[in-house]
Each structure stands twice: as C-alpha cells, then as structure tokens.
Short mmCIF file of C-alpha atoms in Angstrom, two decimals:
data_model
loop_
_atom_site.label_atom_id
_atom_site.label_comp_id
_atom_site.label_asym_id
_atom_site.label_seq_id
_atom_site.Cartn_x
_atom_site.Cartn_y
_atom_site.Cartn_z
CA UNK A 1 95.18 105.68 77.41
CA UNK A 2 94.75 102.40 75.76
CA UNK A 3 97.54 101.68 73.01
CA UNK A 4 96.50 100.22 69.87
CA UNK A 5 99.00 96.87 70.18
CA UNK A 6 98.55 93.22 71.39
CA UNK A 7 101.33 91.91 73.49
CA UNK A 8 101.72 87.61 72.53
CA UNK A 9 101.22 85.62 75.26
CA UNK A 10 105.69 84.26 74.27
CA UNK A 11 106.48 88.03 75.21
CA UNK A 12 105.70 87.14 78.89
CA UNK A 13 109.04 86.53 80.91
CA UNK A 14 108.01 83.34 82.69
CA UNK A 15 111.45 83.45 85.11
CA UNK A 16 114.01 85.63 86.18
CA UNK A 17 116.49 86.87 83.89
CA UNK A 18 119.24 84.99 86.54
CA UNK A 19 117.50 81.49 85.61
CA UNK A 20 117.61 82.25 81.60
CA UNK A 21 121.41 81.03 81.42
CA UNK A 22 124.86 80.78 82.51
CA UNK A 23 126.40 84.07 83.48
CA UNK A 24 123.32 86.05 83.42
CA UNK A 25 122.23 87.90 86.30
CA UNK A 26 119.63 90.81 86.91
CA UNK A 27 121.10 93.81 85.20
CA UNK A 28 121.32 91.21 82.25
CA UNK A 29 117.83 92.14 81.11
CA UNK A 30 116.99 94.36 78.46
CA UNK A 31 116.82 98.31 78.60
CA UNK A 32 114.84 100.28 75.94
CA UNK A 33 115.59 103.88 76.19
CA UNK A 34 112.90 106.65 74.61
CA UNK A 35 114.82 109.93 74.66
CA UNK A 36 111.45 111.97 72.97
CA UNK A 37 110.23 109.73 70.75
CA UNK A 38 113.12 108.14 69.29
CA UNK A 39 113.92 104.52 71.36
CA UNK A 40 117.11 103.01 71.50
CA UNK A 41 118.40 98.96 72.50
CA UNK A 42 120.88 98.73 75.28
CA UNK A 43 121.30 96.30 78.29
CA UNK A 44 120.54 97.45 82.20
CA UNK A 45 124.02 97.00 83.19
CA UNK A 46 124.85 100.09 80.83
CA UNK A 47 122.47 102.25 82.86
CA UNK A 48 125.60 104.16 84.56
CA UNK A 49 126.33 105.52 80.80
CA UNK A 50 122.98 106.83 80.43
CA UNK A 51 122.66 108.68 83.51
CA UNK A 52 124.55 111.63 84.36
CA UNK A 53 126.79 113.34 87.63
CA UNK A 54 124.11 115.32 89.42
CA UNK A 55 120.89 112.51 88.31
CA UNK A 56 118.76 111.59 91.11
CA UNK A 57 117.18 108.57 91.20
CA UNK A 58 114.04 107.96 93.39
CA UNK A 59 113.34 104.43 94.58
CA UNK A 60 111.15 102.60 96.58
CA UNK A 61 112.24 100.66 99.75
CA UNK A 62 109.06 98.70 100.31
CA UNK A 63 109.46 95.28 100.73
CA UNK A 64 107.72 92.50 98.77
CA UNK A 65 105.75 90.02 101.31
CA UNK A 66 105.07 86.66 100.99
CA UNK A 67 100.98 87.23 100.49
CA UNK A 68 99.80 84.46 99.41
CA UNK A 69 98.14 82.29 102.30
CA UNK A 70 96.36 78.92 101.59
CA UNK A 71 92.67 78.74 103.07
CA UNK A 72 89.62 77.64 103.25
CA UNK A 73 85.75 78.75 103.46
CA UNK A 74 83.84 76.22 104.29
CA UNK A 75 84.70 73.17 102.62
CA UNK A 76 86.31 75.10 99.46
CA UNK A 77 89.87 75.50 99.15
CA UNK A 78 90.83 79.30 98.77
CA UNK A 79 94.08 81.34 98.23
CA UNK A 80 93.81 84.71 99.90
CA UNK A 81 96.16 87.52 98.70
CA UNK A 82 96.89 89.73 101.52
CA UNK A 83 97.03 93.54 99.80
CA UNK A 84 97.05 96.51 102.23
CA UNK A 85 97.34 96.77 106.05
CA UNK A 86 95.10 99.96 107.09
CA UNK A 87 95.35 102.16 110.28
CA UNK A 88 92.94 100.59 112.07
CA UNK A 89 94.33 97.06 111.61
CA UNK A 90 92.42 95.73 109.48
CA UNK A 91 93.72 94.04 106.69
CA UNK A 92 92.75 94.60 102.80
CA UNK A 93 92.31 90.91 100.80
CA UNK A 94 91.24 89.55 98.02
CA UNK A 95 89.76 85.74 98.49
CA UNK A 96 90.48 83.82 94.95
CA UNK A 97 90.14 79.85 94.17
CA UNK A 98 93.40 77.90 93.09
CA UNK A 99 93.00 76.74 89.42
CA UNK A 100 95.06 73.45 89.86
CA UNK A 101 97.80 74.81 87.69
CA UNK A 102 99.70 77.13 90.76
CA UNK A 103 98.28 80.00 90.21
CA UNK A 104 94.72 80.86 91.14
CA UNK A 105 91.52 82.42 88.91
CA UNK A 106 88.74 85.25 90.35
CA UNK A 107 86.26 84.50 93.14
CA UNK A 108 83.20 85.96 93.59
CA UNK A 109 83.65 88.49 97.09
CA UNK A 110 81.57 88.50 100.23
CA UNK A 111 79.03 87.72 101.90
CA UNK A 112 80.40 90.20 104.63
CA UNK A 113 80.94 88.22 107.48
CA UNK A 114 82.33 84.79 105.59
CA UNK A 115 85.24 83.43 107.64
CA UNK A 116 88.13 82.31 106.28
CA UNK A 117 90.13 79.81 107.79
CA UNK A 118 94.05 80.01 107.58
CA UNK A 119 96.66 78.22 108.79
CA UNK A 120 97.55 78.39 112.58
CA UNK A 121 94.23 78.59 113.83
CA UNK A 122 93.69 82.21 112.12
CA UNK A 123 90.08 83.50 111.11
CA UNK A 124 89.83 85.59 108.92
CA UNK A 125 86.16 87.11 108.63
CA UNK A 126 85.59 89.78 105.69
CA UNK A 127 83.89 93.51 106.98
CA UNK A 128 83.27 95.74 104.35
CA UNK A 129 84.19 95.84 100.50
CA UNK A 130 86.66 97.98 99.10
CA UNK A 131 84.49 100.42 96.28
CA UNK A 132 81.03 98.60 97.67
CA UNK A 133 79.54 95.30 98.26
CA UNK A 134 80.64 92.43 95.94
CA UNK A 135 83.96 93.93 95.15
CA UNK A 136 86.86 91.16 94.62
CA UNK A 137 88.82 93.92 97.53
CA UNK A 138 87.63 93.36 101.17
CA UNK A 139 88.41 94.85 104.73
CA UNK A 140 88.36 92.06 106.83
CA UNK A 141 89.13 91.50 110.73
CA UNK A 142 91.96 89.52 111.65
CA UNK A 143 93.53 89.13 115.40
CA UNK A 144 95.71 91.72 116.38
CA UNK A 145 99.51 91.06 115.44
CA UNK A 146 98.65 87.29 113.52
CA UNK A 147 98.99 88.19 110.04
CA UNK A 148 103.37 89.41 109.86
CA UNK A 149 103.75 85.78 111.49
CA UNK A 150 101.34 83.94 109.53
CA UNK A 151 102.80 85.12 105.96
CA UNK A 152 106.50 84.28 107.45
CA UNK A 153 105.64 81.03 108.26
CA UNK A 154 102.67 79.94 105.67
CA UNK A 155 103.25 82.20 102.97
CA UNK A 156 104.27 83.01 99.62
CA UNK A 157 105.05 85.58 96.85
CA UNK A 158 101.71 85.87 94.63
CA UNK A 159 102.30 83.90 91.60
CA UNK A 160 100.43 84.82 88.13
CA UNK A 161 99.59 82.31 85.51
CA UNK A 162 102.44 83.43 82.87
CA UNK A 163 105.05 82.81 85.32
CA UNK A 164 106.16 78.84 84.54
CA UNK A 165 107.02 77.94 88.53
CA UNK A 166 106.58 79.47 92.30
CA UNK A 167 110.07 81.21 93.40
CA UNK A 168 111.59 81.90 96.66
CA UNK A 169 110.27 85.49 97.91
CA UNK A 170 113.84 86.52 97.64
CA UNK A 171 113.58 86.79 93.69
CA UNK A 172 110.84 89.24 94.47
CA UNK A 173 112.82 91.76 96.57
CA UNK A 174 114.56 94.72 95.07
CA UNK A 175 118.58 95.49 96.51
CA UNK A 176 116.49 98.78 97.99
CA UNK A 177 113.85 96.99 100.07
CA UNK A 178 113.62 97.41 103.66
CA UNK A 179 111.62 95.40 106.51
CA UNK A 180 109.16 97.30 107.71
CA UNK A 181 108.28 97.28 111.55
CA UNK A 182 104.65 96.45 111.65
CA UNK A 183 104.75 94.13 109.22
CA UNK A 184 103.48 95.87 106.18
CA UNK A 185 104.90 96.09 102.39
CA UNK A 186 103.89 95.61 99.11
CA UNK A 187 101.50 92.70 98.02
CA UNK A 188 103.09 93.47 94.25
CA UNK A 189 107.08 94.19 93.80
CA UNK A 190 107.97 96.74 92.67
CA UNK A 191 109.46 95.31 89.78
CA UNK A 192 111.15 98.15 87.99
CA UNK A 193 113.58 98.26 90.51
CA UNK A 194 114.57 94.47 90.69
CA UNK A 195 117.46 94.83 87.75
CA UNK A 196 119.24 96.72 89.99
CA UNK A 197 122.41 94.95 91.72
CA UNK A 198 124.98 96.19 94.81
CA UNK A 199 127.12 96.12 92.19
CA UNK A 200 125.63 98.71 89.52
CA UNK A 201 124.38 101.02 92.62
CA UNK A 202 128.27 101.21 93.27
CA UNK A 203 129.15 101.93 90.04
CA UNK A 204 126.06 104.41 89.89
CA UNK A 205 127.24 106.09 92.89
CA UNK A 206 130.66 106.14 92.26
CA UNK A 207 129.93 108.51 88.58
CA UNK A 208 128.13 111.04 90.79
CA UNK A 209 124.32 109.84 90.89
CA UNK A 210 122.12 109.77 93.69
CA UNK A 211 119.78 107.85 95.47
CA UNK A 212 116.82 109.47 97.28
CA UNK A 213 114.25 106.10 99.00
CA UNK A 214 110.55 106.61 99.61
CA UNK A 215 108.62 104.69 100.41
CA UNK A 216 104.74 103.18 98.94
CA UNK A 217 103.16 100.05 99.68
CA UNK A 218 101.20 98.53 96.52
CA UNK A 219 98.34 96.23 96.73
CA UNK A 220 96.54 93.59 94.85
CA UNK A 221 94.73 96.00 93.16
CA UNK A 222 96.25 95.44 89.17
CA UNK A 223 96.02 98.31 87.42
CA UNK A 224 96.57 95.56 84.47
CA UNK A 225 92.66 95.08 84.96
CA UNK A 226 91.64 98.39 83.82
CA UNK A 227 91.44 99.42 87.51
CA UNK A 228 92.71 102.85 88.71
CA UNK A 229 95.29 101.95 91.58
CA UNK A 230 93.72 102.19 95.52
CA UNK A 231 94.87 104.04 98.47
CA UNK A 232 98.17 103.02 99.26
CA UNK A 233 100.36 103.66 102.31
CA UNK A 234 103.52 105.90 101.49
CA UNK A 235 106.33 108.18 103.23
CA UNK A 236 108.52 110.47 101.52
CA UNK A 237 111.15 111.71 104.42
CA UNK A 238 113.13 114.60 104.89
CA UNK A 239 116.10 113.80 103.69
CA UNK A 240 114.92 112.43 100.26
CA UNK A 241 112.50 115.34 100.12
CA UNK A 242 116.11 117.79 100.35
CA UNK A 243 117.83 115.66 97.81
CA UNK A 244 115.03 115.84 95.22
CA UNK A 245 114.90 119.82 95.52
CA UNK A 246 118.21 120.11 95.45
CA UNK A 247 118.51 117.74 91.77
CA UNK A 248 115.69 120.20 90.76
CA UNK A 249 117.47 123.53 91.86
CA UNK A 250 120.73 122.30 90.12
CA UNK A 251 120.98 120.64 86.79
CA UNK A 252 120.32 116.74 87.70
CA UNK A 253 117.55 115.27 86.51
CA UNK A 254 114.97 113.42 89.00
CA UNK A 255 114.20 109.67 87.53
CA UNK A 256 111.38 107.58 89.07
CA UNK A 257 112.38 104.17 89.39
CA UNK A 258 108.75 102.90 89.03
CA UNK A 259 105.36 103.90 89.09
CA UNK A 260 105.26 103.80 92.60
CA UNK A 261 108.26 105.97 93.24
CA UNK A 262 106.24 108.71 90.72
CA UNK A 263 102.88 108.31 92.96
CA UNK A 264 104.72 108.63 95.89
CA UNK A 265 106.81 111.90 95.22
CA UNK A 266 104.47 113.32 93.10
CA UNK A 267 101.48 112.83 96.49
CA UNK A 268 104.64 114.91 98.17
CA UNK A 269 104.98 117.72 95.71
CA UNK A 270 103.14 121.01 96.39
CA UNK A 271 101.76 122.99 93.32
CA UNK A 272 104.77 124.77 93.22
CA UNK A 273 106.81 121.60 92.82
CA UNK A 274 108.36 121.93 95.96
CA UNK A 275 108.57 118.47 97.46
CA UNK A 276 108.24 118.44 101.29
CA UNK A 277 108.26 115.32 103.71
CA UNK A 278 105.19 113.72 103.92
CA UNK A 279 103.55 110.12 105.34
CA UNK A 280 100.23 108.96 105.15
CA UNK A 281 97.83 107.67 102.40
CA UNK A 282 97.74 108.89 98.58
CA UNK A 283 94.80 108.53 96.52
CA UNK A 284 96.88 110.18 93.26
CA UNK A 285 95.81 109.21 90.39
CA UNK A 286 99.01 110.75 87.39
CA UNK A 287 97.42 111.39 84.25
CA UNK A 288 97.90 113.72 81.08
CA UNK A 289 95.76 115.95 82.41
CA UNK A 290 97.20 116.55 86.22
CA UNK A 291 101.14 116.07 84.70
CA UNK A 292 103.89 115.38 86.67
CA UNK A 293 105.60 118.53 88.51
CA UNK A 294 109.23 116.76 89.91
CA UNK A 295 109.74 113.99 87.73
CA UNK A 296 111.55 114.64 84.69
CA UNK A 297 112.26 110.92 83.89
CA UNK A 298 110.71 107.17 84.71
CA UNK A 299 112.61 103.63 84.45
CA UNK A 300 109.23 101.40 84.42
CA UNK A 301 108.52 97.91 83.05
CA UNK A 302 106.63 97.35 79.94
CA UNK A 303 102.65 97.51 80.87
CA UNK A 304 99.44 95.65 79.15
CA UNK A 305 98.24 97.84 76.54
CA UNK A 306 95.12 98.37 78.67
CA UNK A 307 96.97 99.53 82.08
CA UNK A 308 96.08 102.87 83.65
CA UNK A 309 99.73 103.04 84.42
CA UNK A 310 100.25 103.93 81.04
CA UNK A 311 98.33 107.24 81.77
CA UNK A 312 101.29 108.11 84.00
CA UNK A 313 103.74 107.15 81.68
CA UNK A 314 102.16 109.71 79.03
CA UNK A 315 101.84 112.45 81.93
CA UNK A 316 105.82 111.92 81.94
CA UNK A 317 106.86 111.38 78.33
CA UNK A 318 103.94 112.16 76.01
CA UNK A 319 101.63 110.06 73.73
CA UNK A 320 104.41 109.77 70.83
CA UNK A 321 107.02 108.62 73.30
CA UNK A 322 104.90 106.26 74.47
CA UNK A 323 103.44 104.87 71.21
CA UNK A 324 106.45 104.84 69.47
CA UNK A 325 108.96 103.02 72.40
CA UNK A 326 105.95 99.95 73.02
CA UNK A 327 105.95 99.45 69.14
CA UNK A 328 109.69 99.17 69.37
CA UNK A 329 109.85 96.56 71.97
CA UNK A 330 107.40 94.46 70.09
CA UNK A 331 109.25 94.45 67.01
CA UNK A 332 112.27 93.84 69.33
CA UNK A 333 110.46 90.96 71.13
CA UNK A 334 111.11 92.69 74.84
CA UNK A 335 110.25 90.90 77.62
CA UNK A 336 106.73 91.67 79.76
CA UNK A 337 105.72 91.53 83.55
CA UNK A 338 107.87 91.93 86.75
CA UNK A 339 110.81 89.50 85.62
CA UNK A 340 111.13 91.18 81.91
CA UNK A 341 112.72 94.06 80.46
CA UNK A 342 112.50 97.65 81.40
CA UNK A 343 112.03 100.77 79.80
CA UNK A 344 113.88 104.18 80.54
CA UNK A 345 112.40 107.82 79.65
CA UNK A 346 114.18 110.77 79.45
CA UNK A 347 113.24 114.43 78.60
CA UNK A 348 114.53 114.56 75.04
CA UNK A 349 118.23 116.12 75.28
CA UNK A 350 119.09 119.46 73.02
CA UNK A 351 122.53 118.02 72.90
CA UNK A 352 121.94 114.38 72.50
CA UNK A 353 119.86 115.32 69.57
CA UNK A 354 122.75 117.18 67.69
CA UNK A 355 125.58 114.73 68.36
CA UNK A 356 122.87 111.79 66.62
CA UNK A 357 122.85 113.22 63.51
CA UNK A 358 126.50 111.54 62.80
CA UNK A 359 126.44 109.05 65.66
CA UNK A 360 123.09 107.52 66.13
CA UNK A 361 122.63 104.32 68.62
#
C-alpha cells in the first residue's frame, strides 16, 4: 500500500512533546481517532473516554537500548547500530558513517570478515549478511557477554536526521518497558506506546480497561525504507494469552498499541483466532490479504506514505480508513515519527454512528 500524499519535511516532530512548552507532558500530543472512515481531533490524555469497561489493550514491554556505538574500520570513523541479538549470540548490525551533523547516512556492508573496532577493546568482525551478501544488515561475531555492557557504558539511542538534538535514552522508553535479562530489546522504540503516563494507565485501569504485555524486539530494519520488517524475537505469555481470549469471548475490544504488539499477537493466534502462549521468532508479515484474526483495533503513529506498516494498518481498518484519517492529519498539520502524534482505529461503532447524526465531534 503506498498512499498517494507527501508528508513536509515541518510535519516531522524534531523533540518530545515534554520539551515543546510549559506544562506539556507526553499524553499532551495529539490523538486522531478513525472510527470507519470518519476521523476525529482529540488529545491522548482523553484516551480513557474513548475506550470502554471490558477494552483490552495489548502492549509491548520491550525495552529501547542505547544502540548506537561509535567505531571504527580501519582508519574511518563508523557508527554501528546494534539491531537484533540471535540465539546463537551473534549479534545483527548495521555499520553506517556519521554525516557530521549527529546523525549518520548509509554505508556500503561487508566485506565479511571486516572488523570493527569499538570502544573497550571490543571487535566486532561481520559473518554473514542478513538477505545475502552486500546487505546494509550483518551477523557479526562479538565476544560472549561484551555487547549489554558496552551499549551501557558507550552507547546511545539511534538518532535520525529530523530529530533537532541527541536525548537521554530515557525519552525513548515507554512506562511499559521492562529490562530484559540477556541484554536484548528493541534497536527502535516502540513509539506508539511512549504517550502513555503512570498517570493515564491509572485512570485507564481504574474505568475498567485492561492491560495484557507481550513482548517483540524490533530492529534496525525501517520498514520506512520500503523494507518488509525481519525476524524479530517475541513472547506472548500465558497470562496475556487468557486475557486476550477472554476480551474476545466477552464484549471488550482487543487494541494493539503498536505495530509490534499486532505482529506479536497476531504470530500467537491460531487460525481459529485462539491466541495461545508462544516465544520464539516471527517472520509475520500483516497484510490485506492474510487480515488480522484478534485485533479489532490499533493505536499506531503516523507512517511515511511508503511504509509497509501501512499494509497492516489496512489489514486492521481498511483502505478508506486509512486514506481518509492520513489526509486528515495533513490538513490538521499532525505531528510524524516516534515523538509525534498518534493515531487510534476502531471498528466503526453501530451506536456511535446513530448518536453522530445530532452530536458529531
């Protein structure tokens, strides 16, 4: 799916919606809400009205590491972005050049067996490409145990050239994020969670809606690059798994907070829709075609026009929903990327509909 709209380069948010002005904190960003295919304005803070007693919301608890590591390959300065820890302990990268402004621009991968030098005497030497040879992706072979301690110490949250300044990595956790024990987590955030505050879960939990974590570790792989999304590490447990057939047996409705949360559950979810605990890797790709069969909703960010996430979002909403809520936030001027504003789908409500002819938003 490839919608037929340019996002301008002043619709990226640069910094966090707590660093835009006095008073303003996370749930201060912008929330635009496609019930079918009619969109309506509110602010995250008012999620609690939107949502329902009996709701479920699915989130993701993976942490967001600090992956960026300064190096060097022979003489050349280097930035590599640590993206996937795999089962045999080898680490998935991608090796890019800085471009003097912060942020850093493409490299050209490989030769297998280049060594990267990083700080505290760790090499780094690249195996095997992810997808084939000369792939910007790489396995690579790293000592045993070096690389939790070597982002603690020497690294940082990946920074992309719209942002205006690096931020401490605790702007790029989410309230639900959890440390993981071997070190892994997500090279991306996953940002549709981050307007979320202690505060509004309270109030969430407190009008009767539900919480059910799972757990999937995104890498560096952008689906903003016309790339379908990699393998990734996820675990959907057995207590979430319960909760979510339980919404679906009853009359909540099950919201994916992110694109993650949906590729998680959905990797869970036999073809009778019964979800059942389940840890491992997911190579699920959600499109029009394969649909969704447990998500009935999505709270997601606002994607390039060119994103394969987008494909999801139409396997949840439809094409009309989709096209008509991303034509709204331009005219609205919504915010893009991981620190903008977010975007809510519903499965259009019988009810809604009726009470809107008198009392629209």
């Amino acid at each position: 799916m490839t919608l037929a709209l340019r996002v301008p380069e002043e619709l990226s948010a640069r910094v966090p919606a707590e660093q835009r002005g006095p008073g303003r904190d996370r749930d201060s960003v912008r929330l635009l809400v496609s019930r079918g295919s009619e969109p309506a304005h509110h602010v995250f803070r008012e999620l609690p009205g939107l949502l329902r007693a009996g709701d479920l919301l699915v989130v993701n608890t993976s942490p967001t590491l600090a992956a960026a590591v300064d190096g060097r390959v022979g003489h050349a300065r280097v930035v590599v972005h640590f993206s996937t820890l795999g089962d045999d302990g080898r680490w998935a990268v991608e090796v890019r050049e800085p471009d003097g402004r912060g942020t850093t621009r493409p490299r050209a991968g490989g030769p297998a067996g280049t060594e990267v030098r990083l700080p505290a005497g760790v090499r780094l030497v690249l195996d095997e490409g992810l997808g084939g040879p000369g792939g910007r992706l790489w396995w690579t072979r790293v000592a045993a145990g070096a690389v939790p301690g070597l982002l603690r110490e020497h690294g940082r949250a990946i920074r992309y050239s719209y942002t205006e300044r690096d931020q401490p990595l605790s702007v790029y956790q989410t309230v639900f994020a959890l440390p993981s024990a071997d070190g892994s987590g997500s090279a991306e955030m996953p940002s549709a969670a981050r307007p979320f505050t202690a505060r509004l879960v309270a109030e969430l939990v407190s009008r009767g809606v539900q919480f059910a974590p799972v757990t999937l570790h995104t890498g560096v792989a952008s689906a903003e690059a016309h790339e379908p999304p990699y393998p990734e590490r996820f675990a959907v447990p057995e207590a979430s798994a319960r909760l979510i057939n339980a919404a679906r047996a009853g009359a909540g409705r099950v919201v994916a907070v992110g694109t993650t949360a949906v590729r998680a559950v959905e990797s869970a979810a036999g073809a009778d829709g019964v979800v059942r605990a389940r840890a491992g890797w997911t190579d699920l790709v959600v499109t029009p075609e394969r649909g969704v069969r447990v998500v009935d909703g999505l709270l997601t960010g606002l994607h390039e026009p060119e994103a394969s996430h987008l494909l999801m979002l139409e396997a949840v909403a439809g094409r009309a929903a989709i096209d008509r809520g991303y034509e709204e936030a331009l005219r609205g001027s919504y915010l893009w990327h991981e620190f903008g504003d977010v975007h809510l789908l519903l499965p259009e409500d019988p009810a809604h509909t009726e009470h809107c002819v008198s009392n629209c938003w």
